[in-house]
JSON list of C-alpha atoms in Angstrom, two decimals:
[
{"chain": "A", "resi": 1, "resn": "MET", "atom": "CA", "xyz": [109.16, 97.61, 77.79]},
{"chain": "A", "resi": 2, "resn": "ASP", "atom": "CA", "xyz": [112.07, 95.69, 76.30]},
{"chain": "A", "resi": 3, "resn": "ALA", "atom": "CA", "xyz": [115.43, 96.99, 75.10]},
{"chain": "A", "resi": 4, "resn": "TYR", "atom": "CA", "xyz": [113.93, 97.85, 71.70]},
{"chain": "A", "resi": 5, "resn": "GLY", "atom": "CA", "xyz": [111.08, 99.94, 73.12]},
{"chain": "A", "resi": 6, "resn": "LYS", "atom": "CA", "xyz": [108.36, 97.33, 72.51]},
{"chain": "A", "resi": 7, "resn": "LEU", "atom": "CA", "xyz": [105.79, 96.84, 75.24]},
{"chain": "A", "resi": 8, "resn": "SER", "atom": "CA", "xyz": [105.60, 93.30, 76.56]},
{"chain": "A", "resi": 9, "resn": "VAL", "atom": "CA", "xyz": [103.36, 91.41, 78.99]},
{"chain": "A", "resi": 10, "resn": "VAL", "atom": "CA", "xyz": [104.78, 90.17, 82.30]},
{"chain": "A", "resi": 11, "resn": "ARG", "atom": "CA", "xyz": [102.74, 87.94, 84.62]},
{"chain": "A", "resi": 12, "resn": "PRO", "atom": "CA", "xyz": [103.69, 88.35, 88.30]},
{"chain": "A", "resi": 13, "resn": "ASN", "atom": "CA", "xyz": [101.39, 86.76, 90.88]},
{"chain": "A", "resi": 14, "resn": "PRO", "atom": "CA", "xyz": [98.83, 88.93, 92.72]},
{"chain": "A", "resi": 15, "resn": "PHE", "atom": "CA", "xyz": [100.79, 89.02, 95.99]},
{"chain": "A", "resi": 16, "resn": "GLU", "atom": "CA", "xyz": [103.90, 90.27, 94.18]},
{"chain": "A", "resi": 17, "resn": "GLN", "atom": "CA", "xyz": [101.79, 92.96, 92.52]},
{"chain": "A", "resi": 18, "resn": "ILE", "atom": "CA", "xyz": [100.25, 94.11, 95.82]},
{"chain": "A", "resi": 19, "resn": "ARG", "atom": "CA", "xyz": [103.67, 94.14, 97.51]},
{"chain": "A", "resi": 20, "resn": "ALA", "atom": "CA", "xyz": [105.14, 96.09, 94.57]},
{"chain": "A", "resi": 21, "resn": "GLY", "atom": "CA", "xyz": [102.26, 98.58, 94.78]},
{"chain": "A", "resi": 22, "resn": "MET", "atom": "CA", "xyz": [102.77, 99.05, 98.52]},
{"chain": "A", "resi": 23, "resn": "MET", "atom": "CA", "xyz": [106.51, 99.52, 98.12]},
{"chain": "A", "resi": 24, "resn": "SER", "atom": "CA", "xyz": [105.98, 101.93, 95.24]},
{"chain": "A", "resi": 25, "resn": "ILE", "atom": "CA", "xyz": [103.67, 104.09, 97.36]},
{"chain": "A", "resi": 26, "resn": "PHE", "atom": "CA", "xyz": [106.01, 103.93, 100.35]},
{"chain": "A", "resi": 27, "resn": "ASN", "atom": "CA", "xyz": [109.09, 104.80, 98.27]},
{"chain": "A", "resi": 28, "resn": "THR", "atom": "CA", "xyz": [107.32, 107.63, 96.41]},
{"chain": "A", "resi": 29, "resn": "VAL", "atom": "CA", "xyz": [106.03, 109.26, 99.60]},
{"chain": "A", "resi": 30, "resn": "GLY", "atom": "CA", "xyz": [109.49, 108.85, 101.15]},
{"chain": "A", "resi": 31, "resn": "ALA", "atom": "CA", "xyz": [111.18, 110.42, 98.13]},
{"chain": "A", "resi": 32, "resn": "ILE", "atom": "CA", "xyz": [108.75, 113.36, 98.08]},
{"chain": "A", "resi": 33, "resn": "ALA", "atom": "CA", "xyz": [109.18, 113.95, 101.81]},
{"chain": "A", "resi": 34, "resn": "SER", "atom": "CA", "xyz": [112.99, 113.74, 101.69]},
{"chain": "A", "resi": 35, "resn": "PRO", "atom": "CA", "xyz": [114.77, 117.07, 101.25]},
{"chain": "A", "resi": 36, "resn": "LYS", "atom": "CA", "xyz": [117.72, 115.21, 99.66]},
{"chain": "A", "resi": 37, "resn": "SER", "atom": "CA", "xyz": [115.57, 113.77, 96.86]},
{"chain": "A", "resi": 38, "resn": "ASP", "atom": "CA", "xyz": [115.04, 115.31, 93.43]},
{"chain": "A", "resi": 39, "resn": "VAL", "atom": "CA", "xyz": [111.48, 113.91, 93.34]},
{"chain": "A", "resi": 40, "resn": "ARG", "atom": "CA", "xyz": [108.85, 116.61, 93.83]},
{"chain": "A", "resi": 41, "resn": "LEU", "atom": "CA", "xyz": [105.06, 116.78, 93.74]},
{"chain": "A", "resi": 42, "resn": "GLN", "atom": "CA", "xyz": [105.28, 118.22, 90.22]},
{"chain": "A", "resi": 43, "resn": "HIS", "atom": "CA", "xyz": [106.72, 114.91, 89.00]},
{"chain": "A", "resi": 44, "resn": "MET", "atom": "CA", "xyz": [103.59, 112.99, 89.92]},
{"chain": "A", "resi": 45, "resn": "SER", "atom": "CA", "xyz": [100.83, 112.36, 87.40]},
{"chain": "A", "resi": 46, "resn": "GLY", "atom": "CA", "xyz": [97.08, 112.35, 87.71]},
{"chain": "A", "resi": 47, "resn": "PRO", "atom": "CA", "xyz": [94.05, 111.44, 85.60]},
{"chain": "A", "resi": 48, "resn": "VAL", "atom": "CA", "xyz": [95.21, 113.35, 82.51]},
{"chain": "A", "resi": 49, "resn": "MET", "atom": "CA", "xyz": [98.44, 111.37, 82.24]},
{"chain": "A", "resi": 50, "resn": "MET", "atom": "CA", "xyz": [96.66, 108.12, 83.16]},
{"chain": "A", "resi": 51, "resn": "LEU", "atom": "CA", "xyz": [94.46, 108.63, 80.10]},
{"chain": "A", "resi": 52, "resn": "ARG", "atom": "CA", "xyz": [97.61, 109.29, 78.07]},
{"chain": "A", "resi": 53, "resn": "VAL", "atom": "CA", "xyz": [99.06, 105.98, 79.30]},
{"chain": "A", "resi": 54, "resn": "TYR", "atom": "CA", "xyz": [95.88, 104.18, 78.23]},
{"chain": "A", "resi": 55, "resn": "TYR", "atom": "CA", "xyz": [96.13, 105.85, 74.81]},
{"chain": "A", "resi": 56, "resn": "VAL", "atom": "CA", "xyz": [99.73, 104.65, 74.40]},
{"chain": "A", "resi": 57, "resn": "MET", "atom": "CA", "xyz": [98.77, 101.13, 75.50]},
{"chain": "A", "resi": 58, "resn": "PHE", "atom": "CA", "xyz": [95.95, 100.89, 72.99]},
{"chain": "A", "resi": 59, "resn": "GLU", "atom": "CA", "xyz": [98.39, 101.72, 70.19]},
{"chain": "A", "resi": 60, "resn": "ASN", "atom": "CA", "xyz": [99.99, 98.30, 70.80]},
{"chain": "A", "resi": 61, "resn": "ASN", "atom": "CA", "xyz": [98.58, 95.03, 69.49]},
{"chain": "A", "resi": 62, "resn": "GLN", "atom": "CA", "xyz": [98.35, 93.76, 73.11]},
{"chain": "A", "resi": 63, "resn": "GLY", "atom": "CA", "xyz": [96.69, 97.01, 74.19]},
{"chain": "A", "resi": 64, "resn": "TRP", "atom": "CA", "xyz": [93.54, 95.57, 75.77]},
{"chain": "A", "resi": 65, "resn": "ARG", "atom": "CA", "xyz": [95.56, 93.13, 77.85]},
{"chain": "A", "resi": 66, "resn": "MET", "atom": "CA", "xyz": [97.97, 95.83, 79.05]},
{"chain": "A", "resi": 67, "resn": "ALA", "atom": "CA", "xyz": [95.11, 98.27, 79.76]},
{"chain": "A", "resi": 68, "resn": "LEU", "atom": "CA", "xyz": [93.39, 95.63, 81.86]},
{"chain": "A", "resi": 69, "resn": "TRP", "atom": "CA", "xyz": [96.65, 95.01, 83.76]},
{"chain": "A", "resi": 70, "resn": "PHE", "atom": "CA", "xyz": [97.16, 98.74, 84.28]},
{"chain": "A", "resi": 71, "resn": "SER", "atom": "CA", "xyz": [93.59, 99.09, 85.53]},
{"chain": "A", "resi": 72, "resn": "VAL", "atom": "CA", "xyz": [94.12, 96.35, 88.10]},
{"chain": "A", "resi": 73, "resn": "VAL", "atom": "CA", "xyz": [97.41, 97.86, 89.30]},
{"chain": "A", "resi": 74, "resn": "LEU", "atom": "CA", "xyz": [95.83, 101.32, 89.43]},
{"chain": "A", "resi": 75, "resn": "ASN", "atom": "CA", "xyz": [92.86, 100.05, 91.46]},
{"chain": "A", "resi": 76, "resn": "VAL", "atom": "CA", "xyz": [95.07, 98.17, 93.91]},
{"chain": "A", "resi": 77, "resn": "ASN", "atom": "CA", "xyz": [97.21, 101.28, 94.42]},
{"chain": "A", "resi": 78, "resn": "LEU", "atom": "CA", "xyz": [94.11, 103.45, 94.90]},
{"chain": "A", "resi": 79, "resn": "ALA", "atom": "CA", "xyz": [92.78, 100.96, 97.45]},
{"chain": "A", "resi": 80, "resn": "LEU", "atom": "CA", "xyz": [96.09, 101.07, 99.34]},
{"chain": "A", "resi": 81, "resn": "LEU", "atom": "CA", "xyz": [96.14, 104.88, 99.23]},
{"chain": "A", "resi": 82, "resn": "ASN", "atom": "CA", "xyz": [92.57, 104.93, 100.51]},
{"chain": "A", "resi": 83, "resn": "LEU", "atom": "CA", "xyz": [93.76, 103.06, 103.62]},
{"chain": "A", "resi": 84, "resn": "LEU", "atom": "CA", "xyz": [96.19, 105.82, 104.58]},
{"chain": "A", "resi": 85, "resn": "PRO", "atom": "CA", "xyz": [95.23, 107.40, 107.94]},
{"chain": "A", "resi": 86, "resn": "ILE", "atom": "CA", "xyz": [94.10, 110.70, 106.40]},
{"chain": "A", "resi": 87, "resn": "PRO", "atom": "CA", "xyz": [90.81, 111.86, 108.01]},
{"chain": "A", "resi": 88, "resn": "VAL", "atom": "CA", "xyz": [88.65, 112.00, 104.84]},
{"chain": "A", "resi": 89, "resn": "LEU", "atom": "CA", "xyz": [89.82, 108.61, 103.55]},
{"chain": "A", "resi": 90, "resn": "ASP", "atom": "CA", "xyz": [88.70, 105.18, 104.79]},
{"chain": "A", "resi": 91, "resn": "GLY", "atom": "CA", "xyz": [91.95, 104.76, 106.74]},
{"chain": "A", "resi": 92, "resn": "GLY", "atom": "CA", "xyz": [91.14, 107.97, 108.60]},
{"chain": "A", "resi": 93, "resn": "HIS", "atom": "CA", "xyz": [87.69, 106.66, 109.48]},
{"chain": "A", "resi": 94, "resn": "ILE", "atom": "CA", "xyz": [89.27, 103.46, 110.81]},
{"chain": "A", "resi": 95, "resn": "VAL", "atom": "CA", "xyz": [91.71, 105.48, 112.95]},
{"chain": "A", "resi": 96, "resn": "LEU", "atom": "CA", "xyz": [88.84, 107.67, 114.16]},
{"chain": "A", "resi": 97, "resn": "ALA", "atom": "CA", "xyz": [86.82, 104.59, 115.16]},
{"chain": "A", "resi": 98, "resn": "ILE", "atom": "CA", "xyz": [89.84, 103.22, 117.06]},
{"chain": "A", "resi": 99, "resn": "VAL", "atom": "CA", "xyz": [90.36, 106.56, 118.84]},
{"chain": "A", "resi": 100, "resn": "GLU", "atom": "CA", "xyz": [86.68, 106.67, 119.80]},
{"chain": "A", "resi": 101, "resn": "ALA", "atom": "CA", "xyz": [86.82, 103.07, 121.04]},
{"chain": "A", "resi": 102, "resn": "VAL", "atom": "CA", "xyz": [89.89, 103.78, 123.19]},
{"chain": "A", "resi": 103, "resn": "ARG", "atom": "CA", "xyz": [88.46, 107.04, 124.58]},
{"chain": "A", "resi": 104, "resn": "ARG", "atom": "CA", "xyz": [84.98, 105.48, 124.96]},
{"chain": "A", "resi": 105, "resn": "ARG", "atom": "CA", "xyz": [83.38, 108.68, 123.73]},
{"chain": "A", "resi": 106, "resn": "PRO", "atom": "CA", "xyz": [83.02, 110.40, 120.35]},
{"chain": "A", "resi": 107, "resn": "VAL", "atom": "CA", "xyz": [85.49, 112.99, 119.09]},
{"chain": "A", "resi": 108, "resn": "ASN", "atom": "CA", "xyz": [84.33, 116.61, 119.39]},
{"chain": "A", "resi": 109, "resn": "MET", "atom": "CA", "xyz": [82.19, 117.28, 116.31]},
{"chain": "A", "resi": 110, "resn": "ARG", "atom": "CA", "xyz": [83.64, 120.77, 115.71]},
{"chain": "A", "resi": 111, "resn": "VAL", "atom": "CA", "xyz": [87.23, 119.45, 115.77]},
{"chain": "A", "resi": 112, "resn": "LEU", "atom": "CA", "xyz": [86.24, 116.64, 113.41]},
{"chain": "A", "resi": 113, "resn": "GLU", "atom": "CA", "xyz": [84.59, 119.10, 110.98]},
{"chain": "A", "resi": 114, "resn": "VAL", "atom": "CA", "xyz": [87.64, 121.36, 110.91]},
{"chain": "A", "resi": 115, "resn": "VAL", "atom": "CA", "xyz": [90.13, 118.49, 110.44]},
{"chain": "A", "resi": 116, "resn": "GLN", "atom": "CA", "xyz": [88.07, 116.77, 107.73]},
{"chain": "A", "resi": 117, "resn": "THR", "atom": "CA", "xyz": [87.41, 120.02, 105.86]},
{"chain": "A", "resi": 118, "resn": "ALA", "atom": "CA", "xyz": [91.10, 120.93, 105.95]},
{"chain": "A", "resi": 119, "resn": "CYS", "atom": "CA", "xyz": [92.14, 117.49, 104.71]},
{"chain": "A", "resi": 120, "resn": "ALA", "atom": "CA", "xyz": [89.48, 117.48, 101.97]},
{"chain": "A", "resi": 121, "resn": "LEU", "atom": "CA", "xyz": [90.64, 120.90, 100.77]},
{"chain": "A", "resi": 122, "resn": "LEU", "atom": "CA", "xyz": [94.26, 119.72, 100.86]},
{"chain": "A", "resi": 123, "resn": "ILE", "atom": "CA", "xyz": [93.48, 116.64, 98.76]},
{"chain": "A", "resi": 124, "resn": "ILE", "atom": "CA", "xyz": [91.38, 118.62, 96.26]},
{"chain": "A", "resi": 125, "resn": "GLY", "atom": "CA", "xyz": [94.13, 121.26, 96.01]},
{"chain": "A", "resi": 126, "resn": "PHE", "atom": "CA", "xyz": [96.70, 118.51, 95.42]},
{"chain": "A", "resi": 127, "resn": "MET", "atom": "CA", "xyz": [94.56, 117.04, 92.63]},
{"chain": "A", "resi": 128, "resn": "VAL", "atom": "CA", "xyz": [94.21, 120.45, 90.94]},
{"chain": "A", "resi": 129, "resn": "TYR", "atom": "CA", "xyz": [97.96, 121.06, 91.32]},
{"chain": "A", "resi": 130, "resn": "ILE", "atom": "CA", "xyz": [98.82, 117.71, 89.71]},
{"chain": "A", "resi": 131, "resn": "ALA", "atom": "CA", "xyz": [96.25, 118.24, 86.93]},
{"chain": "A", "resi": 132, "resn": "PHE", "atom": "CA", "xyz": [97.81, 121.63, 86.13]},
{"chain": "A", "resi": 133, "resn": "PHE", "atom": "CA", "xyz": [101.20, 120.03, 85.50]},
{"chain": "A", "resi": 134, "resn": "ASP", "atom": "CA", "xyz": [99.62, 117.11, 83.59]},
{"chain": "A", "resi": 135, "resn": "VAL", "atom": "CA", "xyz": [97.85, 119.46, 81.18]},
{"chain": "A", "resi": 136, "resn": "GLN", "atom": "CA", "xyz": [101.01, 121.53, 80.83]},
{"chain": "A", "resi": 137, "resn": "ASP", "atom": "CA", "xyz": [102.99, 118.39, 79.93]},
{"chain": "A", "resi": 138, "resn": "LEU", "atom": "CA", "xyz": [100.33, 117.19, 77.53]},
{"chain": "A", "resi": 139, "resn": "PHE", "atom": "CA", "xyz": [100.48, 120.41, 75.51]},
{"chain": "A", "resi": 140, "resn": "GLY", "atom": "CA", "xyz": [104.24, 120.66, 75.24]},
{"chain": "A", "resi": 141, "resn": "GLY", "atom": "CA", "xyz": [105.46, 122.31, 78.44]},
{"chain": "A", "resi": 142, "resn": "LYS", "atom": "CA", "xyz": [107.66, 119.37, 79.39]},
{"chain": "A", "resi": 143, "resn": "ARG", "atom": "CA", "xyz": [109.02, 119.68, 82.89]},
{"chain": "A", "resi": 144, "resn": "GLU", "atom": "CA", "xyz": [112.37, 118.26, 83.82]},
{"chain": "A", "resi": 145, "resn": "GLY", "atom": "CA", "xyz": [111.95, 114.96, 85.64]},
{"chain": "A", "resi": 146, "resn": "PRO", "atom": "CA", "xyz": [113.91, 113.90, 88.68]},
{"chain": "A", "resi": 147, "resn": "ARG", "atom": "CA", "xyz": [117.50, 112.87, 88.15]},
{"chain": "A", "resi": 148, "resn": "PHE", "atom": "CA", "xyz": [118.30, 109.53, 89.73]},
{"chain": "A", "resi": 149, "resn": "VAL", "atom": "CA", "xyz": [121.95, 109.36, 90.60]},
{"chain": "A", "resi": 150, "resn": "PRO", "atom": "CA", "xyz": [123.75, 106.81, 92.77]},
{"chain": "A", "resi": 151, "resn": "LYS", "atom": "CA", "xyz": [124.45, 107.69, 96.39]},
{"chain": "A", "resi": 152, "resn": "LYS", "atom": "CA", "xyz": [127.93, 108.89, 97.18]},
{"chain": "A", "resi": 153, "resn": "GLY", "atom": "CA", "xyz": [130.40, 106.04, 97.36]},
{"chain": "A", "resi": 154, "resn": "GLN", "atom": "CA", "xyz": [128.22, 103.64, 95.35]},
{"chain": "A", "resi": 155, "resn": "PRO", "atom": "CA", "xyz": [129.00, 102.79, 91.72]},
{"chain": "A", "resi": 156, "resn": "ALA", "atom": "CA", "xyz": [126.24, 103.25, 89.17]},
{"chain": "A", "resi": 157, "resn": "LYS", "atom": "CA", "xyz": [124.54, 100.01, 88.17]},
{"chain": "A", "resi": 158, "resn": "SER", "atom": "CA", "xyz": [124.55, 99.31, 84.48]},
{"chain": "A", "resi": 159, "resn": "THR", "atom": "CA", "xyz": [121.52, 97.85, 82.80]},
{"chain": "A", "resi": 160, "resn": "PRO", "atom": "CA", "xyz": [121.82, 95.10, 80.19]},
{"chain": "A", "resi": 161, "resn": "GLU", "atom": "CA", "xyz": [121.21, 96.34, 76.67]}
]
């Protein structure tokens, strides 16, 4: 978006986009996990707000192009998230295979069932939690977003107008 609020198309190369996606995920998880950060789980958005973003994009004359770009970025980020070492995701299966290869025997089936069920319930609960706040935002219950302020001793950076 430019200084006048118009959406514009930027063309970074694929490696820059993947790196930006990885850094975005890393920084978001770090901000959520940090007790000093104002970023909370409630500030994240799920499928409801993604559809809202698509709606806003299609209002623009370059809407199809921006929606295609957003779809690519979204899919790359979902692929990167899927590689996290959480037991029910692909990254968790990779870690499990490595653990079984190192131990040279399979993991206890009961332990695996409990861990995977707990993680699946946690992920489903997180999705419902995020959807609750998305629907609330969509119908007027705007929540206050995080406030980004400079760290102590650092001057605020001004943006060109």
